[in-house]
PDB file of C-alpha atoms in Angstrom:
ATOM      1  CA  UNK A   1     114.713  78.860 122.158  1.00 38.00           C
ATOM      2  CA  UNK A   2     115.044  80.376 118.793  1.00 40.00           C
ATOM      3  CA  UNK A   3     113.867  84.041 118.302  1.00 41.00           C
ATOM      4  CA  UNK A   4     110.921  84.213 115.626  1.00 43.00           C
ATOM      5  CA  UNK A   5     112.004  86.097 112.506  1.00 43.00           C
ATOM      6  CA  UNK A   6     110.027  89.165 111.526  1.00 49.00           C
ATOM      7  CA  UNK A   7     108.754  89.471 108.012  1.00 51.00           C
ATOM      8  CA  UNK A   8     111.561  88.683 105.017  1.00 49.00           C
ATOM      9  CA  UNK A   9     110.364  88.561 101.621  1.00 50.00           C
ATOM     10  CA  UNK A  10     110.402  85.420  99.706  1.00 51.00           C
ATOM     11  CA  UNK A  11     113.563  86.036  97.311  1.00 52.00           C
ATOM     12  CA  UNK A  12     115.483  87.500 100.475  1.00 52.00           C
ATOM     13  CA  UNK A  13     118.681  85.755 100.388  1.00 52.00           C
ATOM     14  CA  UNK A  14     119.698  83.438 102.907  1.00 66.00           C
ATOM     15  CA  UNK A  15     120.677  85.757 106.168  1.00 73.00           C
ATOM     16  CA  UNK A  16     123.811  85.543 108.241  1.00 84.00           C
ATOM     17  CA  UNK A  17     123.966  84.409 111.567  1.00 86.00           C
ATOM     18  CA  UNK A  18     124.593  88.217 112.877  1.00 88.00           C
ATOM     19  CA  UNK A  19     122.054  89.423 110.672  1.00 88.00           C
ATOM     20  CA  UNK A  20     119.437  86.905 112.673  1.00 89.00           C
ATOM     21  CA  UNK A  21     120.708  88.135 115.762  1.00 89.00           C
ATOM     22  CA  UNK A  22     120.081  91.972 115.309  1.00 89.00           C
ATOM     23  CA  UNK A  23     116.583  91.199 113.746  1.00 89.00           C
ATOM     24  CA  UNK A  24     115.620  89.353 117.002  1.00 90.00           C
ATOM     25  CA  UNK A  25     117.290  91.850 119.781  1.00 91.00           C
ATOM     26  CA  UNK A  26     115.875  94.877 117.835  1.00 90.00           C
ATOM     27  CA  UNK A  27     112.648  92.903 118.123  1.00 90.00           C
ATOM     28  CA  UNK A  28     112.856  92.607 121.540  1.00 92.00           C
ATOM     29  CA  UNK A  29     114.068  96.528 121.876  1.00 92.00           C
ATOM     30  CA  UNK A  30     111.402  97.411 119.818  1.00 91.00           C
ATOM     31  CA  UNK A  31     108.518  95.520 121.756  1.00 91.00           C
ATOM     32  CA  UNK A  32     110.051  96.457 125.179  1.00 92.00           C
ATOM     33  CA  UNK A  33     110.780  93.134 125.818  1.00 92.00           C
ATOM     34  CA  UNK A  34     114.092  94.444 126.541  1.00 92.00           C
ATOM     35  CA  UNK A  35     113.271  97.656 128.598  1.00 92.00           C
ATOM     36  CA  UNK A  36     115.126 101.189 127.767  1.00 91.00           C
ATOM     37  CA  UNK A  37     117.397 101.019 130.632  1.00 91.00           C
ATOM     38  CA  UNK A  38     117.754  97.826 131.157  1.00 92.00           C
ATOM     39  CA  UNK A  39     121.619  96.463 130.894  1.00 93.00           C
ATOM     40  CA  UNK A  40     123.050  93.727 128.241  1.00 92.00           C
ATOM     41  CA  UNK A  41     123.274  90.769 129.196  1.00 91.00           C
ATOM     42  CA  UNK A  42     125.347  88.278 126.897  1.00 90.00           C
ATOM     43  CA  UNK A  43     124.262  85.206 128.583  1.00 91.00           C
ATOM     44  CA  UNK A  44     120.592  85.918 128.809  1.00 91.00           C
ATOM     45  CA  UNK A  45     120.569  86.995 124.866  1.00 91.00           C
ATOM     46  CA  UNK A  46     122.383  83.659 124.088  1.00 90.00           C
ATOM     47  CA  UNK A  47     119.362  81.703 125.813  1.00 90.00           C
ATOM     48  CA  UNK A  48     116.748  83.790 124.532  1.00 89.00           C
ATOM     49  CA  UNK A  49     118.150  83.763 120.866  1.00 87.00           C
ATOM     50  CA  UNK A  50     119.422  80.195 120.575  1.00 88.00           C
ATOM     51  CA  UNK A  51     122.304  81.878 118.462  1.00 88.00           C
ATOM     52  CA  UNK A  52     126.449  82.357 119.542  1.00 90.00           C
ATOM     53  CA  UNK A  53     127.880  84.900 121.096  1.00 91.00           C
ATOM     54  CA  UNK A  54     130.127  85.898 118.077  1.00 92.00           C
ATOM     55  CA  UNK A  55     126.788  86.672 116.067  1.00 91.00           C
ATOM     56  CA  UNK A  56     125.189  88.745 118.979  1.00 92.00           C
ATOM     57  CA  UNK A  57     128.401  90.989 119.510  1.00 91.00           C
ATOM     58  CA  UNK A  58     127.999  92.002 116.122  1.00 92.00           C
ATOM     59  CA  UNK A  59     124.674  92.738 116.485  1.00 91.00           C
ATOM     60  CA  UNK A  60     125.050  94.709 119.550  1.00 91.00           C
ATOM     61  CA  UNK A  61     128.123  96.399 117.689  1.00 89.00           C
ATOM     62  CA  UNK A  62     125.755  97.559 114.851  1.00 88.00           C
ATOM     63  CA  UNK A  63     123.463  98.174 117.430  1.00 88.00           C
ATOM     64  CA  UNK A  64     125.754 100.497 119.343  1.00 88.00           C
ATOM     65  CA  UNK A  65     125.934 102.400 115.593  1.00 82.00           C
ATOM     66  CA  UNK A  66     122.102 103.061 115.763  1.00 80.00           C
ATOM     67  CA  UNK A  67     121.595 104.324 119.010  1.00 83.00           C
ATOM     68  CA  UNK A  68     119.052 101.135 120.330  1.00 88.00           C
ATOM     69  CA  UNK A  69     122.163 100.242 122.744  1.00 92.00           C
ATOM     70  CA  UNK A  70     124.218 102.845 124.625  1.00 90.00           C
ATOM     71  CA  UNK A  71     127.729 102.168 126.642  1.00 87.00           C
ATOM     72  CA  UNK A  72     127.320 103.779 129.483  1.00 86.00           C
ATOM     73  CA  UNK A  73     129.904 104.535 131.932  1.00 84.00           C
ATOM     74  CA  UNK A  74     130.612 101.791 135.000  1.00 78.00           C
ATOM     75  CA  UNK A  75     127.632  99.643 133.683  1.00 79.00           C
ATOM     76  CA  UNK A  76     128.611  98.516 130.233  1.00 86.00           C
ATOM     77  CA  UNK A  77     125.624  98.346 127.160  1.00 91.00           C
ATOM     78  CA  UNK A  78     122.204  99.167 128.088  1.00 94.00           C
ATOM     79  CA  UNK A  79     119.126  99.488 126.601  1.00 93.00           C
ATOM     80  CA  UNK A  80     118.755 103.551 125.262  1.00 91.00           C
ATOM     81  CA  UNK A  81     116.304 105.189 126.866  1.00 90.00           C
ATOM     82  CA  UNK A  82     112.943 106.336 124.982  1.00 87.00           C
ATOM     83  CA  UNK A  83     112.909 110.815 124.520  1.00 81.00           C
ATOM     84  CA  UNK A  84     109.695 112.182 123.447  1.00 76.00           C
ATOM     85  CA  UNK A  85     111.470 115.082 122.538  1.00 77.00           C
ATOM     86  CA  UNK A  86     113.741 113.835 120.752  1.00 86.00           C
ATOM     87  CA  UNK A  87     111.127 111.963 118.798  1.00 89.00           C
ATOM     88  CA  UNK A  88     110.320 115.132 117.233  1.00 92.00           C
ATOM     89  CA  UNK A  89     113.461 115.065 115.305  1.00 93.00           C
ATOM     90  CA  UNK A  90     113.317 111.454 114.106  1.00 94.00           C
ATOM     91  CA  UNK A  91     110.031 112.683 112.644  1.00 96.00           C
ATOM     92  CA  UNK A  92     111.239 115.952 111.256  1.00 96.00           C
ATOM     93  CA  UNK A  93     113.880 113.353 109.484  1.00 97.00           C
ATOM     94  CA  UNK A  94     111.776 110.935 108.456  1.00 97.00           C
ATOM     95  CA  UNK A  95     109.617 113.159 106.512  1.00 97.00           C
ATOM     96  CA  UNK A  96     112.431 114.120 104.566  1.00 98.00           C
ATOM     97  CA  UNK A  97     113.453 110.653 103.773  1.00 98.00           C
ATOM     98  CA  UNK A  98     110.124 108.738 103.837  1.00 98.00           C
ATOM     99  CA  UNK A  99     108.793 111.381 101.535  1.00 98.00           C
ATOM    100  CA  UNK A 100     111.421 111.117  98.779  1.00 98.00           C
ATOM    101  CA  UNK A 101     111.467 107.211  99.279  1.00 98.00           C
ATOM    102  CA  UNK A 102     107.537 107.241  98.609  1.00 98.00           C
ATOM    103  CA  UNK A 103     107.985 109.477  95.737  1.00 98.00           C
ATOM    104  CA  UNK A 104     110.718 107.137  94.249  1.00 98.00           C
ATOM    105  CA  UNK A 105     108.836 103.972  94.740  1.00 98.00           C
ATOM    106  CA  UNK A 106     105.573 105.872  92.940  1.00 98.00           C
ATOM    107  CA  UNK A 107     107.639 106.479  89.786  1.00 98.00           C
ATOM    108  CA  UNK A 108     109.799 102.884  89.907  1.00 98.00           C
ATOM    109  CA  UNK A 109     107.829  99.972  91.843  1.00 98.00           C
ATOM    110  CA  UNK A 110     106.624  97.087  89.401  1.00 97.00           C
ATOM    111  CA  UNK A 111     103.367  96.086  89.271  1.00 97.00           C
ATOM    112  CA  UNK A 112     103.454  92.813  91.840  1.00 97.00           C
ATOM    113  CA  UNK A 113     104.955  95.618  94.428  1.00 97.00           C
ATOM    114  CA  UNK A 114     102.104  97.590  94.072  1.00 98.00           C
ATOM    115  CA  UNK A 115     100.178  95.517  94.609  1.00 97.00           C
ATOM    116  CA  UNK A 116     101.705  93.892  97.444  1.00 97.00           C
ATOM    117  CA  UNK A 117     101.449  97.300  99.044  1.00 97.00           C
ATOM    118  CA  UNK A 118      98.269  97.278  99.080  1.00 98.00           C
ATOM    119  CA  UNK A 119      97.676  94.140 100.131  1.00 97.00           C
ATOM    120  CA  UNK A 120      99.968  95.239 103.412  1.00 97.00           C
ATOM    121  CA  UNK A 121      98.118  98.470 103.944  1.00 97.00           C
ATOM    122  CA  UNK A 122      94.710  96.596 104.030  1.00 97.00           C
ATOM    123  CA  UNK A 123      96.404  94.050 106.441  1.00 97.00           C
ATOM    124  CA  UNK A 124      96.838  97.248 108.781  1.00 96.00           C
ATOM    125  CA  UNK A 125      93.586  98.540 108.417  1.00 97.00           C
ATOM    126  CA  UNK A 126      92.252  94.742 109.359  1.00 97.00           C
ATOM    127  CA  UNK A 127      94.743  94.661 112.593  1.00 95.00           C
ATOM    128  CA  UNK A 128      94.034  97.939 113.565  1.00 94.00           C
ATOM    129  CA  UNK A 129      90.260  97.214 113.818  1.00 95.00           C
ATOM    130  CA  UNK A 130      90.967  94.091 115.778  1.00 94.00           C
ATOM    131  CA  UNK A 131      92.865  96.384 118.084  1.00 90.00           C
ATOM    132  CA  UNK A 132      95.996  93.511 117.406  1.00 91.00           C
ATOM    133  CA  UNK A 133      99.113  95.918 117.697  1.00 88.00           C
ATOM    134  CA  UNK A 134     101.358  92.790 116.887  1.00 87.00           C
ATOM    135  CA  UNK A 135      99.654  91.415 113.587  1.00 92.00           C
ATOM    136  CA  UNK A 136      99.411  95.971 112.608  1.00 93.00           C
ATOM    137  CA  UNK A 137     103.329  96.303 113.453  1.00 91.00           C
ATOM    138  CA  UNK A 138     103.913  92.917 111.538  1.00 91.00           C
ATOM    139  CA  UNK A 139     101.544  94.116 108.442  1.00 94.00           C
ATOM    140  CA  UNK A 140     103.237  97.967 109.008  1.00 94.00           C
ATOM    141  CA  UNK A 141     107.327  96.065 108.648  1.00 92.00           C
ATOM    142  CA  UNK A 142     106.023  94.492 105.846  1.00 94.00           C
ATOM    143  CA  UNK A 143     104.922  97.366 103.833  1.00 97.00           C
ATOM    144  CA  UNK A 144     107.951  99.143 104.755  1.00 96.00           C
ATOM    145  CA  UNK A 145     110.304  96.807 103.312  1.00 94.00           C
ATOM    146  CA  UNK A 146     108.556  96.494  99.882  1.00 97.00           C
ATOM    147  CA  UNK A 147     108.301 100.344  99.673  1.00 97.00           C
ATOM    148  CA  UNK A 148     112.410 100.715 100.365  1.00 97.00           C
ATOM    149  CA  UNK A 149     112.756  97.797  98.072  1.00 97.00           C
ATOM    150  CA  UNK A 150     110.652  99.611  95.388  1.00 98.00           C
ATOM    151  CA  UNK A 151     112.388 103.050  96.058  1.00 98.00           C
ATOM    152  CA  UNK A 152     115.550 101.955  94.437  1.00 97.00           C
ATOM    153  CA  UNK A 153     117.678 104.019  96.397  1.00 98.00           C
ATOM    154  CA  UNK A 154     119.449 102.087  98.898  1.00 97.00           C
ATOM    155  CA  UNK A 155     121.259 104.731 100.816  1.00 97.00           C
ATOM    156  CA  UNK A 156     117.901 106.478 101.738  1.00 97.00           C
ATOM    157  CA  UNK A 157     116.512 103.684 103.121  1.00 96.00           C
ATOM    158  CA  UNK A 158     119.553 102.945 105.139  1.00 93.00           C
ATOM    159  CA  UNK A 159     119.094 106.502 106.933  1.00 95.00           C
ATOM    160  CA  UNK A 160     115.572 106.078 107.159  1.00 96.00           C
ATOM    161  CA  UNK A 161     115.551 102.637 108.490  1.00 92.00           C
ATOM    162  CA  UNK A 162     116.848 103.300 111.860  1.00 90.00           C
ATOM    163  CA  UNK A 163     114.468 106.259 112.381  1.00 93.00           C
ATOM    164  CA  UNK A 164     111.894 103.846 111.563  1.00 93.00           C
ATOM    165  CA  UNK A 165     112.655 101.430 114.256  1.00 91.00           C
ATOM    166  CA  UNK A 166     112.931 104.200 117.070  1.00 90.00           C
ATOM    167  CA  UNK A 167     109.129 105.105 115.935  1.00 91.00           C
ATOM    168  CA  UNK A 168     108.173 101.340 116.505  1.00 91.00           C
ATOM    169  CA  UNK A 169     109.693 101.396 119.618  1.00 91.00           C
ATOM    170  CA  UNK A 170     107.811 104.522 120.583  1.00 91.00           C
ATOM    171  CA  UNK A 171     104.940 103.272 119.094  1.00 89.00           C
ATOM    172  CA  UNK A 172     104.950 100.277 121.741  1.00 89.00           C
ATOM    173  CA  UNK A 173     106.371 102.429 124.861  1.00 88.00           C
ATOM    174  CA  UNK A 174     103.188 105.170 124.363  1.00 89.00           C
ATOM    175  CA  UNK A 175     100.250 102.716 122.682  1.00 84.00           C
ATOM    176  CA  UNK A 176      97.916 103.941 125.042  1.00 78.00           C
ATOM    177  CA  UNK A 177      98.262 107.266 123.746  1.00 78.00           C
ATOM    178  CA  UNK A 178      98.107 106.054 119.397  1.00 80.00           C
ATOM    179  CA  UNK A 179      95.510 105.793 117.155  1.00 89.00           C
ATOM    180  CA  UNK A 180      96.735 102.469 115.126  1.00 90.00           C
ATOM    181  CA  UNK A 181      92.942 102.852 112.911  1.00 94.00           C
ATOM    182  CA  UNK A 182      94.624 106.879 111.791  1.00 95.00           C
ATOM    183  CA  UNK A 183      98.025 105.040 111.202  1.00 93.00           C
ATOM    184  CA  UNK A 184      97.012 102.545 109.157  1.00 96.00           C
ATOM    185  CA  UNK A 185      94.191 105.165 107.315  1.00 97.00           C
ATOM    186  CA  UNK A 186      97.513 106.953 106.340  1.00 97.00           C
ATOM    187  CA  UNK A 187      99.729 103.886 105.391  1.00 97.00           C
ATOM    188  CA  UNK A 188      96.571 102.986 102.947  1.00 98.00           C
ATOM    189  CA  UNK A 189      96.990 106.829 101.509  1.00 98.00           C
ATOM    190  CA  UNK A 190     100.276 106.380 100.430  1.00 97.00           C
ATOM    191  CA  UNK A 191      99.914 102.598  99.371  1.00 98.00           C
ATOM    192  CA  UNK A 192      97.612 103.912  96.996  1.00 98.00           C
ATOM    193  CA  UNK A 193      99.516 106.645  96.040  1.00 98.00           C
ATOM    194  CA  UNK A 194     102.148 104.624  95.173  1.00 98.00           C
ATOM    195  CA  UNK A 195     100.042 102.163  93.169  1.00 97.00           C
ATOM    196  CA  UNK A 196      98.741 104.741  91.086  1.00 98.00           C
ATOM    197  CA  UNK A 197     102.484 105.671  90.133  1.00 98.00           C
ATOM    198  CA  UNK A 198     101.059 109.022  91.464  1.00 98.00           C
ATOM    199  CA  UNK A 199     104.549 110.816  93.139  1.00 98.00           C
ATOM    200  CA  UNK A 200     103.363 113.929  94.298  1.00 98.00           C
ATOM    201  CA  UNK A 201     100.248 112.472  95.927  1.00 98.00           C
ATOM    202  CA  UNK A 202     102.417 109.857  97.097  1.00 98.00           C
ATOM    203  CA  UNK A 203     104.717 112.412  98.658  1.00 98.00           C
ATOM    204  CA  UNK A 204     101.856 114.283 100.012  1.00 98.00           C
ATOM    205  CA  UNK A 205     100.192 110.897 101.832  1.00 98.00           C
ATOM    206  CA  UNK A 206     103.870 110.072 103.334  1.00 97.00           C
ATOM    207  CA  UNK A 207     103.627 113.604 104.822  1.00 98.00           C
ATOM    208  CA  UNK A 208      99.957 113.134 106.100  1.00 97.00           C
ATOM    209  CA  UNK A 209     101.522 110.099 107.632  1.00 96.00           C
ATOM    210  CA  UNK A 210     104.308 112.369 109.391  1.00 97.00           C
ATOM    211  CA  UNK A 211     101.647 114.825 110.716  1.00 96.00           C
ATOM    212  CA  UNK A 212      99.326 112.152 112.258  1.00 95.00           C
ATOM    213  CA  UNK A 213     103.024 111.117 114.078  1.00 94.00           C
ATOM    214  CA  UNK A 214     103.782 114.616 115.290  1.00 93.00           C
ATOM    215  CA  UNK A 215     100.115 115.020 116.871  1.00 92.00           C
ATOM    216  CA  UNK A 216     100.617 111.571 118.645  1.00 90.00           C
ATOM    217  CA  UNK A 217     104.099 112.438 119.755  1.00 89.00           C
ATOM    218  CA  UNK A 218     102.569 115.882 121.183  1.00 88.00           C
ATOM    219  CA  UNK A 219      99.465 113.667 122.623  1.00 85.00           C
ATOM    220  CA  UNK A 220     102.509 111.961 124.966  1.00 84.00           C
ATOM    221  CA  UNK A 221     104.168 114.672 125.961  1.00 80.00           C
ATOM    222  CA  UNK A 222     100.959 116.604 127.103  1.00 75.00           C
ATOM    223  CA  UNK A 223     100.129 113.713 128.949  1.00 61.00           C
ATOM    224  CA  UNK A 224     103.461 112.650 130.389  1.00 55.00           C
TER     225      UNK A 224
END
C-alpha cells in the first residue's frame, strides 16, 4: 500500500521515486511509526511503501546523512534513538537558522506567500484547539515549506531542515509533555511578522518560538 504524501505545494515539480521514498520513511520516523531503535527492514519498507528497493536505499542513504538512521555495529541500520539533551542543541541551531530564514522571508516573500502563511498558522491554531496533533503537524510542514521557499536562501534551509524534522520527531515521542495551543500561538507571531514584511519582529517571534521549545524540552527532561 502506497505511503500518503505529506504536504507539496501545487507548482512542486514532479518528485522522484527516491524522493517519495524518504518523504514516507521520515514520516514514519517522525510519527514513531518506526520506533528509535527499531532495525531496517528492506522488505517490510517495500510493503509498507509500495515503492522499489533501489528508491528506498537511497532514501535510507540520505537518511544515514541526517542522522534519522544509524549503522550500528552487528545489527545493520536502525532507527536513531531520541536525546533530550541533545535536543538542546538542535534548538540552540535552529534559532540561528530559523531566525535568519524568518527575517529573509519578512523582507522577500510575495504577497500570495504571505498570505498563505497565515492561512497555515490559523490552520494550527484550529488543530491545536481540536487537540488533532496530525492535522497541527500537517498545518505546522506546511507553513514551514512556504517560509524556506520565501526565504530565498536555499542553503539555510537545507541546514535547518533536518533540525526541523528531529523536533517533529520529538514533538511526537514527548506530546504528553507539549503545549501544541503555545506552539501554534508562536507560529501565528511570526506568520504575522512575516506578513507585515516586519524582519526584526519577525526575527524576534522565530525566537519566541525557540524559547517556548527550550521550556518544553526542559518540561521532558524534569519529568523523564
Amino acid at each position: 500500500m502506497l505511503v500518503k504524501q505529506e504536504f507539496v505545494p501545487a507548482n512542486a515539480p514532479k518528485m522522484r521515486a527516491a524522493d517519495i521514498a524518504y518523504n514516507a520513511i521520515e514520516s514514519m520516523i517522525v510519527k514513531l511509526e518506526l520506533r528509535p531503535g527499531a532495525p531496517v527492514v528492506e522488505a517490510e519498507l517495500v510493503e509498507k511503501t509500495g515503492l522499489g528497493r533501489t528508491p528506498l536505499r537511497e532514501a535510507l542513504m540520505r537518511m544515514s546523512s541526517n542522522g534519522l538512521i544509524v549503522q550500528m555495529p552487528r545489527r545493520g541500520l536502525v532507527i536513531s534513538d531520541i536525546h533530550a539533551s541533545e535536543y538542546m542543541n538542535v534548538i540552540a541551531t535552529r534559532r540561528v537558522l530559523d531566525g535568519l530564514i524568518a527575517q529573509q522571508a519578512a523582507q522577500l516573500a510575495s504577497a500570495e506567500q504571505r498570505k498563505d502563511m497565515l492561512l497555515w498558522a490559523d490552520k494550527m491554531l484550529i488543530a491545536a484547539k481540536c487537540h488533532d496533533l496530525g492535522a497541527y503537524m500537517a498545518a505546522d510542514q506546511a507553513f514551514d515549506i512556504i517560509v524556506h521557499e520565501a526565504c530565498g536562501n536555499p542553503s539555510a534551509v537545507q541546514a535547518v531542515v533536518p533540525l526541523v524534522i528531529q523536533c517533529r520527531r520529538f514533538w511526537y515521542a514527548y506530546q504528553h509533555a507539549g503545549d501544541v495551543e503555545e506552539g501554534a500561538r508562536c507560529h501565528m507571531l511570526a506568520a504575522k511578522a512575516i506578513a507585515k514584511g516586519n524582519a526584526e519582529l519577525a526575527v524576534k517571534a522565530s525566537h519566541g518560538l525557540m524559547d517556548y521549545l527550550v521550556s518544553f524540552a526542559s518540561e521532558v527532561m524534569g519529568k523523564k
